[in-house]
Amino acid sequence: NTFLIGGASNSTTSDLTIVSGFRGPGSTLSFTSGNGSLAATLSVSPPLGYEGWTAMCFSVMFRGQYNASTQGCINMNISADAKPIISATAPDFQVSAVGFRLREGQELRAIINGFKPAEEDNVTVFLRSELDGANSFVPITSGNNASSLFTYTPPRAESGMTQQACFAARGSQGALRVQEEAVTCLSVEIERCVWTVKEGESLLTLAQDLGMSWLQLWNYNKGLLQQPDKDLKTGDGIKVGQPYQVQMGDSLYNIAERFSTTVARLVALNADLKASTDLALGQRICVSFDSCASNIV
């Protein structure tokens, strides 16, 4: 910050000078005088560690003499430069402040906002981590309340996964401020057991991709599809299996045997699983079974 300090006397023939008390590091004082007047400029840029109330006091006197004026003081409350506040909003899919849930093939359009109270500051919002399926990151507004649009369409191969996308909001750096940065990571849960119908797909082609009959796939979706294929529309969410909660002693191998399926099919339906994955009690996975061969009673 910059302060202007002035002094004057009745004599126009003597030069004035200015004296000050302790100013601390990060300040400079300059002045000019003549014809009985003085104009001074105080520039203050306190370093970190000098937060709190402080006073800077000054007197004006004739050069070479010791009779000084009454002191004038500047009281300052020095505070640390605030970090930006970063937030994300996408109402259609938001489940918490930084949590989102959608199915593969749907487009997440999240507004990433970076804010600093100082109106003269400029905030830059940027993507810190790349994410497969991230389509774009485009600035919308600038200034101390900056925002960008992040778009992300999860690929089908990530069904069942929870992905992270990290963003940073950074304030500007200058003579009177330290550059501050805030980082937040979004958690994007990609739904299990539900795919998004693409253009040109039918129950038959989807069933072929899943390794099941179209009748079995229809059975999962009778509430949605009264007439197979005729009611199926691009962009619809279609169930490709059923949720299953892991029980004591379960493994992918005995689950596959119980549902008359294969470990490979279970892994294909759950992108966060591998054949060697140890399952946790209570974990939810997606399963599909051969309705003709199942030994479930």
mmCIF file of C-alpha atoms in Angstrom:
data_model
loop_
_atom_site.group_PDB
_atom_site.id
_atom_site.type_symbol
_atom_site.label_atom_id
_atom_site.label_comp_id
_atom_site.label_asym_id
_atom_site.label_seq_id
_atom_site.Cartn_x
_atom_site.Cartn_y
_atom_site.Cartn_z
ATOM 1 C CA ASN A 1 0.000 0.000 0.000
ATOM 2 C CA THR A 2 1.093 3.586 -0.599
ATOM 3 C CA PHE A 3 0.494 6.522 1.790
ATOM 4 C CA LEU A 4 1.007 10.231 1.100
ATOM 5 C CA ILE A 5 2.328 12.351 3.992
ATOM 6 C CA GLY A 6 2.493 16.161 3.963
ATOM 7 C CA GLY A 7 4.003 18.859 6.175
ATOM 8 C CA ALA A 8 4.128 22.669 6.101
ATOM 9 C CA SER A 9 5.601 25.587 8.073
ATOM 10 C CA ASN A 10 5.150 29.347 8.183
ATOM 11 C CA SER A 11 8.710 29.852 6.934
ATOM 12 C CA THR A 12 9.299 29.585 3.221
ATOM 13 C CA THR A 13 13.062 29.883 3.496
ATOM 14 C CA SER A 14 13.870 26.691 5.466
ATOM 15 C CA ASP A 15 13.882 23.141 4.220
ATOM 16 C CA LEU A 16 11.824 20.547 6.026
ATOM 17 C CA THR A 17 12.753 16.939 6.636
ATOM 18 C CA ILE A 18 10.770 13.979 7.946
ATOM 19 C CA VAL A 19 11.709 11.543 10.700
ATOM 20 C CA SER A 20 10.028 8.255 11.445
ATOM 21 C CA GLY A 21 9.987 5.576 14.075
ATOM 22 C CA PHE A 22 10.417 1.864 13.392
ATOM 23 C CA ARG A 23 8.844 0.991 10.048
ATOM 24 C CA GLY A 24 9.867 -2.652 9.763
ATOM 25 C CA PRO A 25 11.072 -4.430 6.620
ATOM 26 C CA GLY A 26 9.221 -4.034 3.354
ATOM 27 C CA SER A 27 8.738 -0.261 3.526
ATOM 28 C CA THR A 28 10.343 2.691 1.768
ATOM 29 C CA LEU A 29 10.033 6.415 2.524
ATOM 30 C CA SER A 30 10.885 9.209 0.093
ATOM 31 C CA PHE A 31 10.147 12.944 0.179
ATOM 32 C CA THR A 32 10.709 16.292 -1.465
ATOM 33 C CA SER A 33 10.720 19.680 0.300
ATOM 34 C CA GLY A 34 11.030 23.352 -0.474
ATOM 35 C CA ASN A 35 9.394 26.697 0.209
ATOM 36 C CA GLY A 36 8.360 25.573 3.693
ATOM 37 C CA SER A 37 6.429 22.469 2.600
ATOM 38 C CA LEU A 38 7.142 18.737 2.394
ATOM 39 C CA ALA A 39 5.556 15.899 0.461
ATOM 40 C CA ALA A 40 6.480 12.300 1.398
ATOM 41 C CA THR A 41 5.474 8.924 0.000
ATOM 42 C CA LEU A 42 5.456 5.786 2.145
ATOM 43 C CA SER A 43 5.246 2.434 0.369
ATOM 44 C CA VAL A 44 4.529 -0.607 2.543
ATOM 45 C CA SER A 45 4.822 -4.253 1.495
ATOM 46 C CA PRO A 46 5.067 -6.265 4.727
ATOM 47 C CA PRO A 47 6.652 -9.718 4.424
ATOM 48 C CA LEU A 48 5.058 -12.874 5.823
ATOM 49 C CA GLY A 49 5.308 -13.021 9.605
ATOM 50 C CA TYR A 50 4.342 -9.366 10.215
ATOM 51 C CA GLU A 51 0.602 -9.994 10.481
ATOM 52 C CA GLY A 52 -1.322 -8.007 13.118
ATOM 53 C CA TRP A 53 -1.758 -4.400 14.184
ATOM 54 C CA THR A 54 1.161 -2.011 13.725
ATOM 55 C CA ALA A 55 1.652 1.756 13.832
ATOM 56 C CA MET A 56 4.052 3.881 11.790
ATOM 57 C CA CYS A 57 4.632 7.356 13.249
ATOM 58 C CA PHE A 58 6.245 10.457 11.689
ATOM 59 C CA SER A 59 7.310 13.985 12.584
ATOM 60 C CA VAL A 60 8.350 16.903 10.423
ATOM 61 C CA MET A 61 11.203 19.257 11.451
ATOM 62 C CA PHE A 62 13.449 21.928 10.006
ATOM 63 C CA ARG A 63 16.589 20.447 8.538
ATOM 64 C CA GLY A 64 19.486 20.799 11.002
ATOM 65 C CA GLN A 65 17.243 21.632 13.958
ATOM 66 C CA TYR A 66 15.699 19.458 16.670
ATOM 67 C CA ASN A 67 12.304 21.007 17.277
ATOM 68 C CA ALA A 68 9.955 18.488 15.675
ATOM 69 C CA SER A 69 6.251 18.680 14.994
ATOM 70 C CA THR A 70 3.657 16.613 16.813
ATOM 71 C CA GLN A 71 3.743 13.004 15.651
ATOM 72 C CA GLY A 72 1.245 11.710 13.142
ATOM 73 C CA CYS A 73 0.649 7.938 13.023
ATOM 74 C CA ILE A 74 -0.729 5.460 10.525
ATOM 75 C CA ASN A 75 -2.415 2.442 12.154
ATOM 76 C CA MET A 76 -2.513 -0.682 10.009
ATOM 77 C CA ASN A 77 -3.927 -4.171 10.495
ATOM 78 C CA ILE A 78 -1.708 -6.414 8.365
ATOM 79 C CA SER A 79 -3.257 -9.720 7.333
ATOM 80 C CA ALA A 80 -1.988 -12.581 5.224
ATOM 81 C CA ASP A 81 -3.145 -12.586 1.607
ATOM 82 C CA ALA A 82 -6.109 -14.985 1.487
ATOM 83 C CA LYS A 83 -5.897 -18.105 -0.621
ATOM 84 C CA PRO A 84 -8.464 -18.396 -3.401
ATOM 85 C CA ILE A 85 -11.651 -20.285 -2.598
ATOM 86 C CA ILE A 86 -12.336 -22.958 -5.222
ATOM 87 C CA SER A 87 -15.678 -24.658 -5.783
ATOM 88 C CA ALA A 88 -17.447 -26.816 -8.367
ATOM 89 C CA THR A 89 -21.103 -27.041 -9.385
ATOM 90 C CA ALA A 90 -23.010 -29.367 -11.716
ATOM 91 C CA PRO A 91 -26.526 -29.656 -10.225
ATOM 92 C CA ASP A 92 -27.715 -32.561 -12.401
ATOM 93 C CA PHE A 93 -25.031 -34.913 -11.076
ATOM 94 C CA GLN A 94 -23.805 -33.383 -7.796
ATOM 95 C CA VAL A 95 -24.045 -35.547 -4.650
ATOM 96 C CA SER A 96 -21.707 -33.527 -2.392
ATOM 97 C CA ALA A 97 -19.525 -30.400 -2.498
ATOM 98 C CA VAL A 98 -16.872 -32.234 -4.548
ATOM 99 C CA GLY A 99 -18.726 -35.461 -5.432
ATOM 100 C CA PHE A 100 -20.569 -36.296 -8.648
ATOM 101 C CA ARG A 101 -22.317 -39.410 -9.953
ATOM 102 C CA LEU A 102 -23.296 -40.190 -13.542
ATOM 103 C CA ARG A 103 -23.279 -43.091 -15.939
ATOM 104 C CA GLU A 104 -20.882 -43.687 -18.791
ATOM 105 C CA GLY A 105 -21.785 -41.734 -21.906
ATOM 106 C CA GLN A 106 -23.389 -38.863 -20.003
ATOM 107 C CA GLU A 107 -21.713 -35.469 -20.155
ATOM 108 C CA LEU A 108 -20.686 -33.767 -16.933
ATOM 109 C CA ARG A 109 -20.632 -29.973 -17.316
ATOM 110 C CA ALA A 110 -19.118 -28.565 -14.130
ATOM 111 C CA ILE A 111 -18.469 -24.885 -13.414
ATOM 112 C CA ILE A 112 -15.136 -24.559 -11.601
ATOM 113 C CA ASN A 113 -14.982 -21.256 -9.711
ATOM 114 C CA GLY A 114 -12.018 -19.517 -8.075
ATOM 115 C CA PHE A 115 -12.707 -16.524 -5.808
ATOM 116 C CA LYS A 116 -10.581 -14.063 -3.827
ATOM 117 C CA PRO A 117 -12.093 -11.231 -1.750
ATOM 118 C CA ALA A 118 -9.596 -8.652 -3.039
ATOM 119 C CA GLU A 119 -11.362 -7.144 -6.044
ATOM 120 C CA GLU A 120 -8.101 -5.925 -7.570
ATOM 121 C CA ASP A 121 -6.722 -9.477 -7.692
ATOM 122 C CA ASN A 122 -6.971 -11.790 -10.685
ATOM 123 C CA VAL A 123 -7.579 -15.497 -10.231
ATOM 124 C CA THR A 124 -6.550 -18.141 -12.738
ATOM 125 C CA VAL A 125 -8.372 -21.484 -12.657
ATOM 126 C CA PHE A 126 -6.703 -24.439 -14.346
ATOM 127 C CA LEU A 127 -6.833 -28.221 -14.617
ATOM 128 C CA ARG A 128 -4.144 -29.962 -12.581
ATOM 129 C CA SER A 129 -4.678 -33.569 -13.704
ATOM 130 C CA GLU A 130 -5.644 -35.067 -17.029
ATOM 131 C CA LEU A 131 -8.635 -37.412 -17.162
ATOM 132 C CA ASP A 132 -9.535 -39.878 -19.895
ATOM 133 C CA GLY A 133 -12.788 -38.661 -21.404
ATOM 134 C CA ALA A 134 -12.264 -35.009 -20.417
ATOM 135 C CA ASN A 135 -13.526 -33.049 -23.411
ATOM 136 C CA SER A 136 -12.596 -29.451 -22.616
ATOM 137 C CA PHE A 137 -11.711 -26.854 -19.992
ATOM 138 C CA VAL A 138 -12.784 -23.409 -21.155
ATOM 139 C CA PRO A 139 -12.509 -20.067 -19.249
ATOM 140 C CA ILE A 140 -15.848 -18.266 -18.755
ATOM 141 C CA THR A 141 -15.179 -15.284 -16.490
ATOM 142 C CA SER A 142 -12.025 -13.566 -15.206
ATOM 143 C CA GLY A 143 -11.031 -11.241 -12.375
ATOM 144 C CA ASN A 144 -11.207 -12.018 -8.676
ATOM 145 C CA ASN A 145 -14.248 -14.274 -9.269
ATOM 146 C CA ALA A 146 -13.069 -16.411 -12.174
ATOM 147 C CA SER A 147 -14.725 -19.522 -13.552
ATOM 148 C CA SER A 148 -14.176 -22.172 -16.213
ATOM 149 C CA LEU A 149 -16.361 -24.884 -17.725
ATOM 150 C CA PHE A 150 -15.074 -28.454 -17.361
ATOM 151 C CA THR A 151 -16.750 -31.109 -19.515
ATOM 152 C CA TYR A 152 -16.221 -34.834 -19.046
ATOM 153 C CA THR A 153 -17.894 -37.843 -20.659
ATOM 154 C CA PRO A 154 -16.897 -41.118 -18.963
ATOM 155 C CA PRO A 155 -16.099 -43.868 -21.476
ATOM 156 C CA ARG A 156 -17.953 -47.174 -21.228
ATOM 157 C CA ALA A 157 -14.751 -48.977 -20.272
ATOM 158 C CA GLU A 158 -14.783 -47.074 -16.940
ATOM 159 C CA SER A 159 -18.221 -48.211 -15.726
ATOM 160 C CA GLY A 160 -18.031 -48.835 -11.991
ATOM 161 C CA MET A 161 -14.915 -46.736 -11.431
ATOM 162 C CA THR A 162 -14.525 -43.586 -9.356
ATOM 163 C CA GLN A 163 -12.290 -41.050 -11.078
ATOM 164 C CA GLN A 164 -10.634 -37.871 -9.809
ATOM 165 C CA ALA A 165 -10.157 -34.565 -11.560
ATOM 166 C CA CYS A 166 -8.044 -31.958 -9.735
ATOM 167 C CA PHE A 167 -8.167 -28.203 -10.239
ATOM 168 C CA ALA A 168 -6.247 -25.223 -8.895
ATOM 169 C CA ALA A 169 -7.144 -21.572 -8.415
ATOM 170 C CA ARG A 170 -4.163 -19.231 -8.273
ATOM 171 C CA GLY A 171 -4.095 -15.559 -7.361
ATOM 172 C CA SER A 172 -1.856 -13.090 -9.148
ATOM 173 C CA GLN A 173 1.618 -12.234 -7.929
ATOM 174 C CA GLY A 174 2.700 -8.643 -7.390
ATOM 175 C CA ALA A 175 4.779 -6.233 -5.357
ATOM 176 C CA LEU A 176 2.196 -6.155 -2.570
ATOM 177 C CA ARG A 177 1.065 -9.774 -2.511
ATOM 178 C CA VAL A 178 2.394 -13.302 -2.328
ATOM 179 C CA GLN A 179 0.981 -15.649 -4.933
ATOM 180 C CA GLU A 180 -1.403 -18.105 -3.270
ATOM 181 C CA GLU A 181 -2.894 -21.273 -4.704
ATOM 182 C CA ALA A 182 -5.775 -23.525 -3.657
ATOM 183 C CA VAL A 183 -6.319 -27.053 -5.010
ATOM 184 C CA THR A 184 -9.409 -29.242 -4.918
ATOM 185 C CA CYS A 185 -10.163 -32.639 -6.456
ATOM 186 C CA LEU A 186 -13.548 -33.768 -7.708
ATOM 187 C CA SER A 187 -14.662 -37.345 -7.185
ATOM 188 C CA VAL A 188 -16.652 -38.658 -10.157
ATOM 189 C CA GLU A 189 -18.449 -41.954 -9.559
ATOM 190 C CA ILE A 190 -19.393 -43.779 -12.769
ATOM 191 C CA GLU A 191 -22.493 -45.864 -12.142
ATOM 192 C CA ARG A 192 -22.381 -49.656 -12.234
ATOM 193 C CA CYS A 193 -24.758 -51.852 -14.195
ATOM 194 C CA VAL A 194 -26.029 -49.002 -16.392
ATOM 195 C CA TRP A 195 -24.863 -48.101 -19.889
ATOM 196 C CA THR A 196 -25.918 -45.188 -22.082
ATOM 197 C CA VAL A 197 -27.355 -46.242 -25.429
ATOM 198 C CA LYS A 198 -25.283 -44.932 -28.339
ATOM 199 C CA GLU A 199 -26.579 -44.055 -31.777
ATOM 200 C CA GLY A 200 -27.131 -47.199 -33.833
ATOM 201 C CA GLU A 201 -27.161 -49.581 -30.870
ATOM 202 C CA SER A 202 -29.985 -52.058 -30.320
ATOM 203 C CA LEU A 203 -30.810 -54.683 -27.725
ATOM 204 C CA LEU A 204 -29.193 -57.240 -29.985
ATOM 205 C CA THR A 205 -25.889 -55.388 -30.465
ATOM 206 C CA LEU A 206 -25.727 -54.466 -26.776
ATOM 207 C CA ALA A 207 -26.394 -58.068 -25.792
ATOM 208 C CA GLN A 208 -23.639 -59.243 -28.126
ATOM 209 C CA ASP A 209 -21.191 -56.790 -26.505
ATOM 210 C CA LEU A 210 -22.210 -58.113 -23.096
ATOM 211 C CA GLY A 211 -22.028 -61.800 -24.032
ATOM 212 C CA MET A 212 -25.689 -62.501 -23.199
ATOM 213 C CA SER A 213 -28.939 -63.033 -25.085
ATOM 214 C CA TRP A 214 -31.099 -60.032 -25.974
ATOM 215 C CA LEU A 215 -33.954 -61.649 -24.026
ATOM 216 C CA GLN A 216 -31.862 -61.625 -20.872
ATOM 217 C CA LEU A 217 -30.963 -57.977 -21.454
ATOM 218 C CA TRP A 218 -34.631 -57.156 -22.031
ATOM 219 C CA ASN A 219 -35.473 -58.917 -18.784
ATOM 220 C CA TYR A 220 -33.295 -56.399 -16.927
ATOM 221 C CA ASN A 221 -35.185 -53.528 -18.617
ATOM 222 C CA LYS A 222 -38.826 -54.576 -18.884
ATOM 223 C CA GLY A 223 -39.894 -51.532 -16.907
ATOM 224 C CA LEU A 224 -38.247 -49.256 -19.493
ATOM 225 C CA LEU A 225 -38.859 -51.241 -22.676
ATOM 226 C CA GLN A 226 -42.393 -52.468 -23.211
ATOM 227 C CA GLN A 227 -41.514 -53.115 -26.852
ATOM 228 C CA PRO A 228 -37.889 -54.189 -27.397
ATOM 229 C CA ASP A 229 -35.881 -51.858 -29.674
ATOM 230 C CA LYS A 230 -38.946 -49.778 -30.579
ATOM 231 C CA ASP A 231 -38.801 -48.087 -27.169
ATOM 232 C CA LEU A 232 -34.981 -48.008 -27.052
ATOM 233 C CA LYS A 233 -33.691 -44.475 -27.670
ATOM 234 C CA THR A 234 -30.218 -43.014 -28.065
ATOM 235 C CA GLY A 235 -29.139 -41.547 -24.726
ATOM 236 C CA ASP A 236 -31.314 -43.862 -22.624
ATOM 237 C CA GLY A 237 -29.812 -45.560 -19.611
ATOM 238 C CA ILE A 238 -30.105 -49.321 -19.891
ATOM 239 C CA LYS A 239 -29.404 -51.879 -17.157
ATOM 240 C CA VAL A 240 -26.735 -54.374 -18.176
ATOM 241 C CA GLY A 241 -26.736 -56.458 -14.998
ATOM 242 C CA GLN A 242 -27.860 -56.405 -11.398
ATOM 243 C CA PRO A 243 -26.152 -55.095 -8.260
ATOM 244 C CA TYR A 244 -24.722 -57.664 -5.878
ATOM 245 C CA GLN A 245 -23.361 -57.060 -2.368
ATOM 246 C CA VAL A 246 -20.305 -59.148 -1.499
ATOM 247 C CA GLN A 247 -20.870 -61.701 1.283
ATOM 248 C CA MET A 248 -18.449 -63.354 3.677
ATOM 249 C CA GLY A 249 -16.099 -65.686 1.813
ATOM 250 C CA ASP A 250 -16.988 -64.363 -1.662
ATOM 251 C CA SER A 251 -14.450 -64.189 -4.469
ATOM 252 C CA LEU A 252 -14.890 -63.390 -8.136
ATOM 253 C CA TYR A 253 -14.503 -67.069 -8.910
ATOM 254 C CA ASN A 254 -17.256 -68.385 -6.635
ATOM 255 C CA ILE A 255 -19.544 -65.478 -7.579
ATOM 256 C CA ALA A 256 -19.021 -66.336 -11.259
ATOM 257 C CA GLU A 257 -19.832 -69.978 -10.522
ATOM 258 C CA ARG A 258 -22.951 -69.081 -8.521
ATOM 259 C CA PHE A 259 -24.305 -66.871 -11.301
ATOM 260 C CA SER A 260 -23.265 -69.248 -14.109
ATOM 261 C CA THR A 261 -21.028 -66.619 -15.640
ATOM 262 C CA THR A 262 -17.291 -66.014 -15.967
ATOM 263 C CA VAL A 263 -14.723 -63.938 -14.126
ATOM 264 C CA ALA A 264 -13.947 -62.221 -17.450
ATOM 265 C CA ARG A 265 -17.555 -61.065 -17.762
ATOM 266 C CA LEU A 266 -17.594 -59.781 -14.181
ATOM 267 C CA VAL A 267 -14.392 -57.832 -14.817
ATOM 268 C CA ALA A 268 -15.865 -56.418 -18.041
ATOM 269 C CA LEU A 269 -18.893 -55.135 -16.109
ATOM 270 C CA ASN A 270 -16.793 -53.640 -13.287
ATOM 271 C CA ALA A 271 -13.897 -51.536 -14.546
ATOM 272 C CA ASP A 272 -12.437 -51.231 -11.037
ATOM 273 C CA LEU A 273 -11.981 -55.012 -10.742
ATOM 274 C CA LYS A 274 -9.260 -57.345 -11.975
ATOM 275 C CA ALA A 275 -9.262 -61.120 -11.929
ATOM 276 C CA SER A 276 -6.880 -60.992 -8.971
ATOM 277 C CA THR A 277 -8.902 -58.435 -6.978
ATOM 278 C CA ASP A 278 -9.702 -59.348 -3.375
ATOM 279 C CA LEU A 279 -13.287 -58.385 -2.629
ATOM 280 C CA ALA A 280 -14.278 -56.541 0.549
ATOM 281 C CA LEU A 281 -17.251 -57.562 2.662
ATOM 282 C CA GLY A 282 -20.208 -55.356 1.719
ATOM 283 C CA GLN A 283 -18.637 -54.194 -1.545
ATOM 284 C CA ARG A 284 -21.142 -53.737 -4.363
ATOM 285 C CA ILE A 285 -20.418 -55.093 -7.812
ATOM 286 C CA CYS A 286 -22.397 -55.640 -10.997
ATOM 287 C CA VAL A 287 -23.228 -59.209 -12.053
ATOM 288 C CA SER A 288 -25.081 -60.769 -14.950
ATOM 289 C CA PHE A 289 -26.125 -64.391 -15.132
ATOM 290 C CA ASP A 290 -27.248 -66.925 -17.653
ATOM 291 C CA SER A 291 -30.922 -67.243 -16.762
ATOM 292 C CA CYS A 292 -31.093 -70.651 -18.426
ATOM 293 C CA ALA A 293 -28.067 -72.160 -16.689
ATOM 294 C CA SER A 294 -28.287 -70.452 -13.283
ATOM 295 C CA ASN A 295 -28.405 -72.755 -10.284
ATOM 296 C CA ILE A 296 -29.951 -70.056 -8.081
ATOM 297 C CA VAL A 297 -33.147 -71.240 -6.446
#
